[in-house]
Amino acid sequence: MTLIAIEEHWVTPDLTTALKALPRPDESLAFNEMGDHRQRLEDLGGDRIATMDAQGIDISILALTPPGTHPLSPGQARDLSRAANDTAIAAVDRNPTRFRALSTLPMSSPEHIVDELVRAKSLGHVGTMVYGRAGDRFLDDPAYDEFFAAAAELGQPVFIHPQIPSDAVRDASYRGFGELTDLALATFGWGWHLDTATAALRLILRGTFDRHPALQIVLGHWGEMLLFWLDRADSLSRVADLQRSVSHYIRTNFHITASGMLNPALLQHALAVTTIDRLIFSTDYPFQHPTQDEINSFLAHFASDEDRHKFSSANAAALYGLEL
């Protein structure tokens, strides 16, 4: 059975240098330096493919690791987004049967986003990855509506990936325990996921999917906690005067990935609130390291070969226009 992983991270040395040179560098960059992560992130060739082979993964969809180019100045973001997109496609061209790529966009320069999205698609990018905000501008800011309109028209799915919450949010909710615990609470322990779920919910409440019904969004980590609170979130639809319930948008405009969290209980809950057609495999490389045995064991929890096939490859192929 073909296995496609859609959230497989990488980074360029130039981008790492630019991010570290900021007056207040993103603290989550520390995760890129743990163990052999930096080496794995920068490799777009043999070692990465060897890991894929060991896991039984046929195709990886490359996506820049957080925070992408979001924290950079408009000029830097434009230049480094363009360079990253060129580098990713070069990797795809070298290994066209093993790689595809999601573009990165200069979200700190809204007037240049659509041009780069169009250019990236022309190069062969199958979608894009963004984060919940750039600086103080939320993803649902009206400045980004042209971007979402273009993504819908071009058939470019938008993956909203976690990033560290703002300093204001961290001061209010994620500090006071010590440096390492503060960082863990604000990132993989809680903050990353709540921040991303909030960004997705804000897009819904802004009426984004009423204006752009063809727009498709991807959330990792089994929906970034949002799937677990839909009974309450649905009540927001009336208050916000939306055309449909929050649950409806989740089932029709959102796709959900596993992000290497191969827990059957999470799968069963996801299936209770959305459909098998909306669930997609990913490993969150190199931050999660499921073995082939662990992957195969998880795949055994699907109700049928058809469902297993959808999760393993068919849904990703349909969403990203891949020919298998």
mmCIF file of C-alpha atoms in Angstrom:
data_model
loop_
_atom_site.group_PDB
_atom_site.id
_atom_site.type_symbol
_atom_site.label_atom_id
_atom_site.label_comp_id
_atom_site.label_asym_id
_atom_site.label_seq_id
_atom_site.Cartn_x
_atom_site.Cartn_y
_atom_site.Cartn_z
ATOM 1 C CA MET A 1 0.000 0.000 0.000
ATOM 2 C CA THR A 2 1.374 3.417 -0.976
ATOM 3 C CA LEU A 3 2.172 5.665 1.997
ATOM 4 C CA ILE A 4 2.272 9.472 1.623
ATOM 5 C CA ALA A 5 3.431 11.728 4.475
ATOM 6 C CA ILE A 6 2.380 15.358 4.080
ATOM 7 C CA GLU A 7 4.057 17.233 6.977
ATOM 8 C CA GLU A 8 7.747 16.491 6.608
ATOM 9 C CA HIS A 9 9.918 19.417 7.630
ATOM 10 C CA TRP A 10 13.119 20.923 6.307
ATOM 11 C CA VAL A 11 15.052 24.193 6.581
ATOM 12 C CA THR A 12 17.794 26.140 4.828
ATOM 13 C CA PRO A 13 20.972 27.350 6.571
ATOM 14 C CA ASP A 14 20.321 30.893 5.294
ATOM 15 C CA LEU A 15 16.872 30.984 6.884
ATOM 16 C CA THR A 16 18.217 29.664 10.191
ATOM 17 C CA THR A 17 20.873 32.386 10.172
ATOM 18 C CA ALA A 18 18.312 35.119 9.448
ATOM 19 C CA LEU A 19 15.949 33.918 12.190
ATOM 20 C CA LYS A 20 18.727 33.706 14.774
ATOM 21 C CA ALA A 21 19.851 37.244 13.883
ATOM 22 C CA LEU A 22 16.504 38.790 14.844
ATOM 23 C CA PRO A 23 16.532 41.041 17.923
ATOM 24 C CA ARG A 24 14.326 38.465 19.688
ATOM 25 C CA PRO A 25 14.783 35.105 17.985
ATOM 26 C CA ASP A 26 11.962 32.556 18.151
ATOM 27 C CA GLU A 27 12.802 30.337 21.133
ATOM 28 C CA SER A 28 11.300 27.285 19.453
ATOM 29 C CA LEU A 29 14.291 27.311 17.101
ATOM 30 C CA ALA A 30 16.008 25.402 19.911
ATOM 31 C CA PHE A 31 14.086 22.300 18.871
ATOM 32 C CA ASN A 32 15.826 22.395 15.477
ATOM 33 C CA GLU A 33 19.171 22.041 17.264
ATOM 34 C CA MET A 34 18.273 19.052 19.437
ATOM 35 C CA GLY A 35 20.047 15.801 18.632
ATOM 36 C CA ASP A 36 20.482 15.408 14.886
ATOM 37 C CA HIS A 37 17.442 17.532 13.957
ATOM 38 C CA ARG A 38 19.456 20.261 12.220
ATOM 39 C CA GLN A 39 21.258 17.724 10.036
ATOM 40 C CA ARG A 40 17.994 15.981 9.160
ATOM 41 C CA LEU A 41 16.181 19.260 8.439
ATOM 42 C CA GLU A 42 18.855 20.484 6.044
ATOM 43 C CA ASP A 43 19.133 17.173 4.189
ATOM 44 C CA LEU A 44 16.925 16.929 1.103
ATOM 45 C CA GLY A 45 18.501 13.837 -0.355
ATOM 46 C CA GLY A 46 19.879 10.420 0.481
ATOM 47 C CA ASP A 47 19.634 10.326 4.278
ATOM 48 C CA ARG A 48 16.048 11.563 4.252
ATOM 49 C CA ILE A 49 15.096 9.018 1.623
ATOM 50 C CA ALA A 50 16.818 6.287 3.637
ATOM 51 C CA THR A 51 14.647 7.204 6.632
ATOM 52 C CA MET A 52 11.552 7.125 4.418
ATOM 53 C CA ASP A 53 12.535 3.678 3.172
ATOM 54 C CA ALA A 54 12.983 2.429 6.726
ATOM 55 C CA GLN A 55 9.516 3.714 7.656
ATOM 56 C CA GLY A 56 7.852 2.443 4.485
ATOM 57 C CA ILE A 57 7.023 5.967 3.248
ATOM 58 C CA ASP A 58 6.820 6.295 -0.530
ATOM 59 C CA ILE A 59 6.327 10.064 -0.905
ATOM 60 C CA SER A 60 7.130 12.915 1.481
ATOM 61 C CA ILE A 61 5.606 16.349 1.015
ATOM 62 C CA LEU A 62 8.298 18.763 2.164
ATOM 63 C CA ALA A 63 7.285 21.742 4.308
ATOM 64 C CA LEU A 64 9.515 24.385 5.866
ATOM 65 C CA THR A 65 9.861 24.008 9.627
ATOM 66 C CA PRO A 66 8.381 26.680 11.934
ATOM 67 C CA PRO A 67 8.406 29.609 12.094
ATOM 68 C CA GLY A 68 9.102 29.728 8.346
ATOM 69 C CA THR A 69 9.741 33.278 7.174
ATOM 70 C CA HIS A 70 6.870 34.783 9.185
ATOM 71 C CA PRO A 71 8.969 36.723 11.769
ATOM 72 C CA LEU A 72 11.193 38.385 9.162
ATOM 73 C CA SER A 73 10.951 41.865 7.695
ATOM 74 C CA PRO A 74 8.961 42.125 4.450
ATOM 75 C CA GLY A 75 12.080 42.305 2.306
ATOM 76 C CA GLN A 76 13.786 39.365 3.983
ATOM 77 C CA ALA A 77 10.585 37.338 3.955
ATOM 78 C CA ARG A 78 10.139 37.874 0.213
ATOM 79 C CA ASP A 79 13.709 36.942 -0.639
ATOM 80 C CA LEU A 80 14.007 33.934 1.648
ATOM 81 C CA SER A 81 10.549 32.599 0.778
ATOM 82 C CA ARG A 82 11.453 32.728 -2.886
ATOM 83 C CA ALA A 83 14.814 31.052 -2.265
ATOM 84 C CA ALA A 84 13.218 28.344 -0.119
ATOM 85 C CA ASN A 85 10.603 27.589 -2.756
ATOM 86 C CA ASP A 86 13.289 27.279 -5.406
ATOM 87 C CA THR A 87 15.337 24.965 -3.178
ATOM 88 C CA ALA A 88 12.376 22.727 -2.373
ATOM 89 C CA ILE A 89 11.422 22.315 -6.013
ATOM 90 C CA ALA A 90 15.023 21.520 -6.912
ATOM 91 C CA ALA A 91 14.845 18.683 -4.374
ATOM 92 C CA VAL A 92 11.585 17.479 -5.929
ATOM 93 C CA ASP A 93 13.136 17.587 -9.393
ATOM 94 C CA ARG A 94 16.083 15.477 -8.204
ATOM 95 C CA ASN A 95 13.758 12.845 -6.714
ATOM 96 C CA PRO A 96 10.401 13.245 -8.467
ATOM 97 C CA THR A 97 9.064 9.868 -7.356
ATOM 98 C CA ARG A 98 9.797 10.520 -3.657
ATOM 99 C CA PHE A 99 9.187 14.215 -2.944
ATOM 100 C CA ARG A 100 6.581 16.927 -3.393
ATOM 101 C CA ALA A 101 6.638 20.327 -1.669
ATOM 102 C CA LEU A 102 4.504 22.946 0.049
ATOM 103 C CA SER A 103 5.484 26.541 -0.590
ATOM 104 C CA THR A 104 6.419 29.103 2.040
ATOM 105 C CA LEU A 105 5.057 32.628 1.651
ATOM 106 C CA PRO A 106 6.131 36.134 2.760
ATOM 107 C CA MET A 107 3.251 36.613 5.197
ATOM 108 C CA SER A 108 4.855 39.731 6.689
ATOM 109 C CA SER A 109 4.428 41.349 3.248
ATOM 110 C CA PRO A 110 0.752 40.789 2.340
ATOM 111 C CA GLU A 111 0.986 42.611 -0.979
ATOM 112 C CA HIS A 112 3.523 40.046 -2.262
ATOM 113 C CA ILE A 113 1.896 36.832 -1.038
ATOM 114 C CA VAL A 114 -0.322 36.081 -4.017
ATOM 115 C CA ASP A 115 2.481 36.652 -6.534
ATOM 116 C CA GLU A 116 4.682 34.135 -4.712
ATOM 117 C CA LEU A 117 1.822 31.665 -4.363
ATOM 118 C CA VAL A 118 1.212 31.831 -8.107
ATOM 119 C CA ARG A 119 4.923 31.516 -8.852
ATOM 120 C CA ALA A 120 5.302 28.592 -6.467
ATOM 121 C CA LYS A 121 2.421 26.736 -8.072
ATOM 122 C CA SER A 122 3.965 27.301 -11.497
ATOM 123 C CA LEU A 123 7.162 25.690 -10.192
ATOM 124 C CA GLY A 124 5.245 22.642 -9.019
ATOM 125 C CA HIS A 125 4.387 23.256 -5.361
ATOM 126 C CA VAL A 126 1.220 21.342 -4.503
ATOM 127 C CA GLY A 127 0.052 23.573 -1.629
ATOM 128 C CA THR A 128 1.394 25.956 0.986
ATOM 129 C CA MET A 129 2.153 26.036 4.714
ATOM 130 C CA VAL A 130 1.506 29.087 6.896
ATOM 131 C CA TYR A 131 1.241 29.902 10.597
ATOM 132 C CA GLY A 132 -1.440 31.580 12.678
ATOM 133 C CA ARG A 133 0.022 35.064 12.554
ATOM 134 C CA ALA A 134 2.919 37.131 11.220
ATOM 135 C CA GLY A 135 4.090 39.584 13.846
ATOM 136 C CA ASP A 136 0.916 41.021 15.362
ATOM 137 C CA ARG A 137 -1.245 40.302 12.297
ATOM 138 C CA PHE A 138 -3.583 37.328 12.712
ATOM 139 C CA LEU A 139 -4.157 34.979 9.804
ATOM 140 C CA ASP A 140 -7.795 36.100 9.569
ATOM 141 C CA ASP A 141 -6.775 39.744 9.107
ATOM 142 C CA PRO A 142 -8.542 41.255 6.064
ATOM 143 C CA ALA A 143 -5.076 41.887 4.589
ATOM 144 C CA TYR A 144 -4.879 38.142 3.892
ATOM 145 C CA ASP A 145 -8.261 37.684 2.258
ATOM 146 C CA GLU A 146 -6.824 38.065 -1.233
ATOM 147 C CA PHE A 147 -4.404 35.253 -0.381
ATOM 148 C CA PHE A 148 -7.211 32.913 0.669
ATOM 149 C CA ALA A 149 -9.204 33.822 -2.425
ATOM 150 C CA ALA A 150 -6.198 32.979 -4.596
ATOM 151 C CA ALA A 151 -5.503 29.727 -2.727
ATOM 152 C CA ALA A 152 -9.104 28.645 -3.318
ATOM 153 C CA GLU A 153 -9.024 29.610 -6.987
ATOM 154 C CA LEU A 154 -5.648 27.969 -7.611
ATOM 155 C CA GLY A 155 -6.544 24.791 -5.726
ATOM 156 C CA GLN A 156 -3.664 25.255 -3.298
ATOM 157 C CA PRO A 157 -4.529 23.743 0.111
ATOM 158 C CA VAL A 158 -3.309 25.823 3.065
ATOM 159 C CA PHE A 159 -1.661 23.930 5.923
ATOM 160 C CA ILE A 160 -1.851 25.952 9.158
ATOM 161 C CA HIS A 161 1.050 24.763 11.286
ATOM 162 C CA PRO A 162 1.762 25.552 14.957
ATOM 163 C CA GLN A 163 4.105 28.320 15.995
ATOM 164 C CA ILE A 164 5.042 29.681 19.390
ATOM 165 C CA PRO A 165 2.411 32.077 20.834
ATOM 166 C CA SER A 166 3.095 35.808 21.005
ATOM 167 C CA ASP A 167 5.032 37.281 23.921
ATOM 168 C CA ALA A 168 1.841 38.861 25.247
ATOM 169 C CA VAL A 169 0.087 35.486 25.340
ATOM 170 C CA ARG A 170 3.133 33.808 26.820
ATOM 171 C CA ASP A 171 3.337 36.448 29.545
ATOM 172 C CA ALA A 172 -0.325 35.918 30.371
ATOM 173 C CA SER A 173 -0.465 32.122 30.261
ATOM 174 C CA TYR A 174 2.820 30.310 29.729
ATOM 175 C CA ARG A 175 5.455 31.694 32.095
ATOM 176 C CA GLY A 176 6.382 31.337 35.741
ATOM 177 C CA PHE A 177 7.720 27.773 35.947
ATOM 178 C CA GLY A 178 11.315 28.065 34.803
ATOM 179 C CA GLU A 179 12.838 28.543 31.370
ATOM 180 C CA LEU A 180 12.506 25.006 30.012
ATOM 181 C CA THR A 181 9.044 24.339 31.436
ATOM 182 C CA ASP A 182 7.832 27.721 30.181
ATOM 183 C CA LEU A 183 9.028 26.906 26.668
ATOM 184 C CA ALA A 184 7.581 23.391 26.720
ATOM 185 C CA LEU A 185 4.200 24.656 27.969
ATOM 186 C CA ALA A 186 4.113 27.324 25.250
ATOM 187 C CA THR A 187 5.022 24.854 22.495
ATOM 188 C CA PHE A 188 4.561 21.094 22.249
ATOM 189 C CA GLY A 189 2.926 20.700 25.668
ATOM 190 C CA TRP A 190 -0.010 23.030 24.982
ATOM 191 C CA GLY A 191 0.529 26.478 23.470
ATOM 192 C CA TRP A 192 1.415 25.485 19.899
ATOM 193 C CA HIS A 193 -1.795 23.559 19.511
ATOM 194 C CA LEU A 194 -4.209 25.941 21.205
ATOM 195 C CA ASP A 195 -2.706 28.816 19.208
ATOM 196 C CA THR A 196 -3.266 26.960 15.917
ATOM 197 C CA ALA A 197 -6.789 25.890 16.819
ATOM 198 C CA THR A 198 -7.604 29.502 17.656
ATOM 199 C CA ALA A 199 -6.231 30.670 14.301
ATOM 200 C CA ALA A 200 -8.419 28.134 12.483
ATOM 201 C CA LEU A 201 -11.485 29.059 14.521
ATOM 202 C CA ARG A 202 -10.906 32.759 13.849
ATOM 203 C CA LEU A 203 -10.832 32.035 10.107
ATOM 204 C CA ILE A 204 -14.202 30.338 10.401
ATOM 205 C CA LEU A 205 -15.694 33.168 12.477
ATOM 206 C CA ARG A 206 -14.381 35.748 9.998
ATOM 207 C CA GLY A 207 -16.618 34.157 7.362
ATOM 208 C CA THR A 208 -13.632 33.051 5.295
ATOM 209 C CA PHE A 209 -15.330 29.866 4.093
ATOM 210 C CA ASP A 210 -18.600 31.601 3.315
ATOM 211 C CA ARG A 211 -16.654 33.905 0.970
ATOM 212 C CA HIS A 212 -14.360 31.152 -0.353
ATOM 213 C CA PRO A 213 -16.234 27.846 -0.089
ATOM 214 C CA ALA A 214 -13.650 25.984 -2.197
ATOM 215 C CA LEU A 215 -10.802 26.862 0.201
ATOM 216 C CA GLN A 216 -9.206 23.804 1.834
ATOM 217 C CA ILE A 217 -7.274 23.980 5.106
ATOM 218 C CA VAL A 218 -5.078 21.327 6.714
ATOM 219 C CA LEU A 219 -4.516 21.018 10.472
ATOM 220 C CA GLY A 220 -1.978 18.690 12.057
ATOM 221 C CA HIS A 221 -1.926 16.900 15.420
ATOM 222 C CA TRP A 222 -5.442 15.491 14.944
ATOM 223 C CA GLY A 223 -6.958 18.937 14.506
ATOM 224 C CA GLU A 224 -4.966 20.883 17.109
ATOM 225 C CA MET A 225 -7.547 20.188 19.869
ATOM 226 C CA LEU A 226 -10.331 21.883 17.883
ATOM 227 C CA LEU A 227 -12.026 18.565 17.071
ATOM 228 C CA PHE A 228 -12.501 17.927 20.783
ATOM 229 C CA TRP A 229 -14.533 21.101 21.445
ATOM 230 C CA LEU A 230 -16.930 21.310 18.519
ATOM 231 C CA ASP A 231 -20.037 20.858 20.671
ATOM 232 C CA ARG A 232 -19.263 24.196 22.299
ATOM 233 C CA ALA A 233 -17.691 25.884 19.262
ATOM 234 C CA ASP A 234 -20.835 25.261 17.212
ATOM 235 C CA SER A 235 -22.697 27.792 19.338
ATOM 236 C CA LEU A 236 -20.421 30.497 17.931
ATOM 237 C CA SER A 237 -21.975 30.172 14.478
ATOM 238 C CA ARG A 238 -25.187 31.897 15.523
ATOM 239 C CA VAL A 239 -23.372 34.690 17.300
ATOM 240 C CA ALA A 240 -21.066 35.293 14.321
ATOM 241 C CA ASP A 241 -23.976 35.047 11.845
ATOM 242 C CA LEU A 242 -22.284 32.326 9.808
ATOM 243 C CA GLN A 243 -24.100 30.427 7.088
ATOM 244 C CA ARG A 244 -23.292 27.036 8.659
ATOM 245 C CA SER A 245 -22.104 25.489 11.913
ATOM 246 C CA VAL A 246 -18.451 25.352 12.882
ATOM 247 C CA SER A 247 -18.697 21.549 12.620
ATOM 248 C CA HIS A 248 -19.906 21.858 9.037
ATOM 249 C CA TYR A 249 -16.843 23.902 8.031
ATOM 250 C CA ILE A 250 -14.595 21.377 9.762
ATOM 251 C CA ARG A 251 -16.167 18.532 7.769
ATOM 252 C CA THR A 252 -16.112 20.332 4.400
ATOM 253 C CA ASN A 253 -13.135 22.729 4.447
ATOM 254 C CA PHE A 254 -10.616 21.043 6.759
ATOM 255 C CA HIS A 255 -8.345 18.040 6.479
ATOM 256 C CA ILE A 256 -6.684 16.513 9.525
ATOM 257 C CA THR A 257 -3.258 14.887 9.794
ATOM 258 C CA ALA A 258 -1.823 12.556 12.416
ATOM 259 C CA SER A 259 1.546 14.354 12.790
ATOM 260 C CA GLY A 260 3.190 11.152 13.985
ATOM 261 C CA MET A 261 0.735 10.799 16.902
ATOM 262 C CA LEU A 262 -0.257 7.228 16.156
ATOM 263 C CA ASN A 263 -2.824 6.809 18.922
ATOM 264 C CA PRO A 264 -5.926 4.771 17.963
ATOM 265 C CA ALA A 265 -8.048 6.723 20.470
ATOM 266 C CA LEU A 266 -7.309 9.954 18.580
ATOM 267 C CA LEU A 267 -8.245 8.264 15.315
ATOM 268 C CA GLN A 268 -11.570 7.103 16.701
ATOM 269 C CA HIS A 269 -12.455 10.539 18.013
ATOM 270 C CA ALA A 270 -11.573 12.157 14.683
ATOM 271 C CA LEU A 271 -13.828 9.682 12.912
ATOM 272 C CA ALA A 272 -16.637 10.619 15.313
ATOM 273 C CA VAL A 273 -16.636 14.262 14.213
ATOM 274 C CA THR A 274 -15.441 14.128 10.597
ATOM 275 C CA THR A 275 -15.128 11.500 7.877
ATOM 276 C CA ILE A 276 -12.382 9.130 6.770
ATOM 277 C CA ASP A 277 -12.111 11.179 3.564
ATOM 278 C CA ARG A 278 -10.651 14.039 5.635
ATOM 279 C CA LEU A 279 -7.885 12.175 7.473
ATOM 280 C CA ILE A 280 -4.297 12.021 6.196
ATOM 281 C CA PHE A 281 -1.060 10.398 7.338
ATOM 282 C CA SER A 282 2.017 12.399 8.375
ATOM 283 C CA THR A 283 5.003 11.883 10.679
ATOM 284 C CA ASP A 284 6.052 15.480 11.502
ATOM 285 C CA TYR A 285 9.606 14.572 10.462
ATOM 286 C CA PRO A 286 12.125 14.839 12.040
ATOM 287 C CA PHE A 287 10.443 15.661 15.345
ATOM 288 C CA GLN A 288 8.555 12.359 15.533
ATOM 289 C CA HIS A 289 10.169 9.037 14.618
ATOM 290 C CA PRO A 290 7.558 6.304 14.180
ATOM 291 C CA THR A 291 9.039 3.026 13.003
ATOM 292 C CA GLN A 292 7.577 0.993 10.172
ATOM 293 C CA ASP A 293 6.248 -1.510 12.725
ATOM 294 C CA GLU A 294 4.540 1.280 14.678
ATOM 295 C CA ILE A 295 3.026 2.701 11.490
ATOM 296 C CA ASN A 296 1.771 -0.702 10.366
ATOM 297 C CA SER A 297 0.344 -1.404 13.800
ATOM 298 C CA PHE A 298 -1.582 1.861 13.709
ATOM 299 C CA LEU A 299 -2.886 1.206 10.196
ATOM 300 C CA ALA A 300 -4.360 -2.070 11.451
ATOM 301 C CA HIS A 301 -6.910 -0.046 13.456
ATOM 302 C CA PHE A 302 -8.801 1.075 10.347
ATOM 303 C CA ALA A 303 -12.120 -0.635 9.714
ATOM 304 C CA SER A 304 -11.394 -1.690 6.128
ATOM 305 C CA ASP A 305 -8.723 -1.809 3.455
ATOM 306 C CA GLU A 306 -10.552 1.026 1.702
ATOM 307 C CA ASP A 307 -10.336 3.272 4.770
ATOM 308 C CA ARG A 308 -6.678 2.343 5.251
ATOM 309 C CA HIS A 309 -5.975 3.233 1.627
ATOM 310 C CA LYS A 310 -7.700 6.599 1.981
ATOM 311 C CA PHE A 311 -5.688 7.531 5.057
ATOM 312 C CA SER A 312 -2.408 6.179 3.709
ATOM 313 C CA SER A 313 -2.420 7.820 0.290
ATOM 314 C CA ALA A 314 -5.711 8.359 -1.538
ATOM 315 C CA ASN A 315 -6.851 11.397 0.468
ATOM 316 C CA ALA A 316 -3.466 13.108 0.151
ATOM 317 C CA ALA A 317 -3.336 12.339 -3.568
ATOM 318 C CA ALA A 318 -6.798 13.809 -4.096
ATOM 319 C CA LEU A 319 -6.128 16.922 -2.009
ATOM 320 C CA TYR A 320 -2.758 17.714 -3.579
ATOM 321 C CA GLY A 321 -3.427 16.491 -7.099
ATOM 322 C CA LEU A 322 -0.838 13.717 -7.032
ATOM 323 C CA GLU A 323 -0.727 11.008 -9.673
ATOM 324 C CA LEU A 324 0.126 7.644 -8.123
#
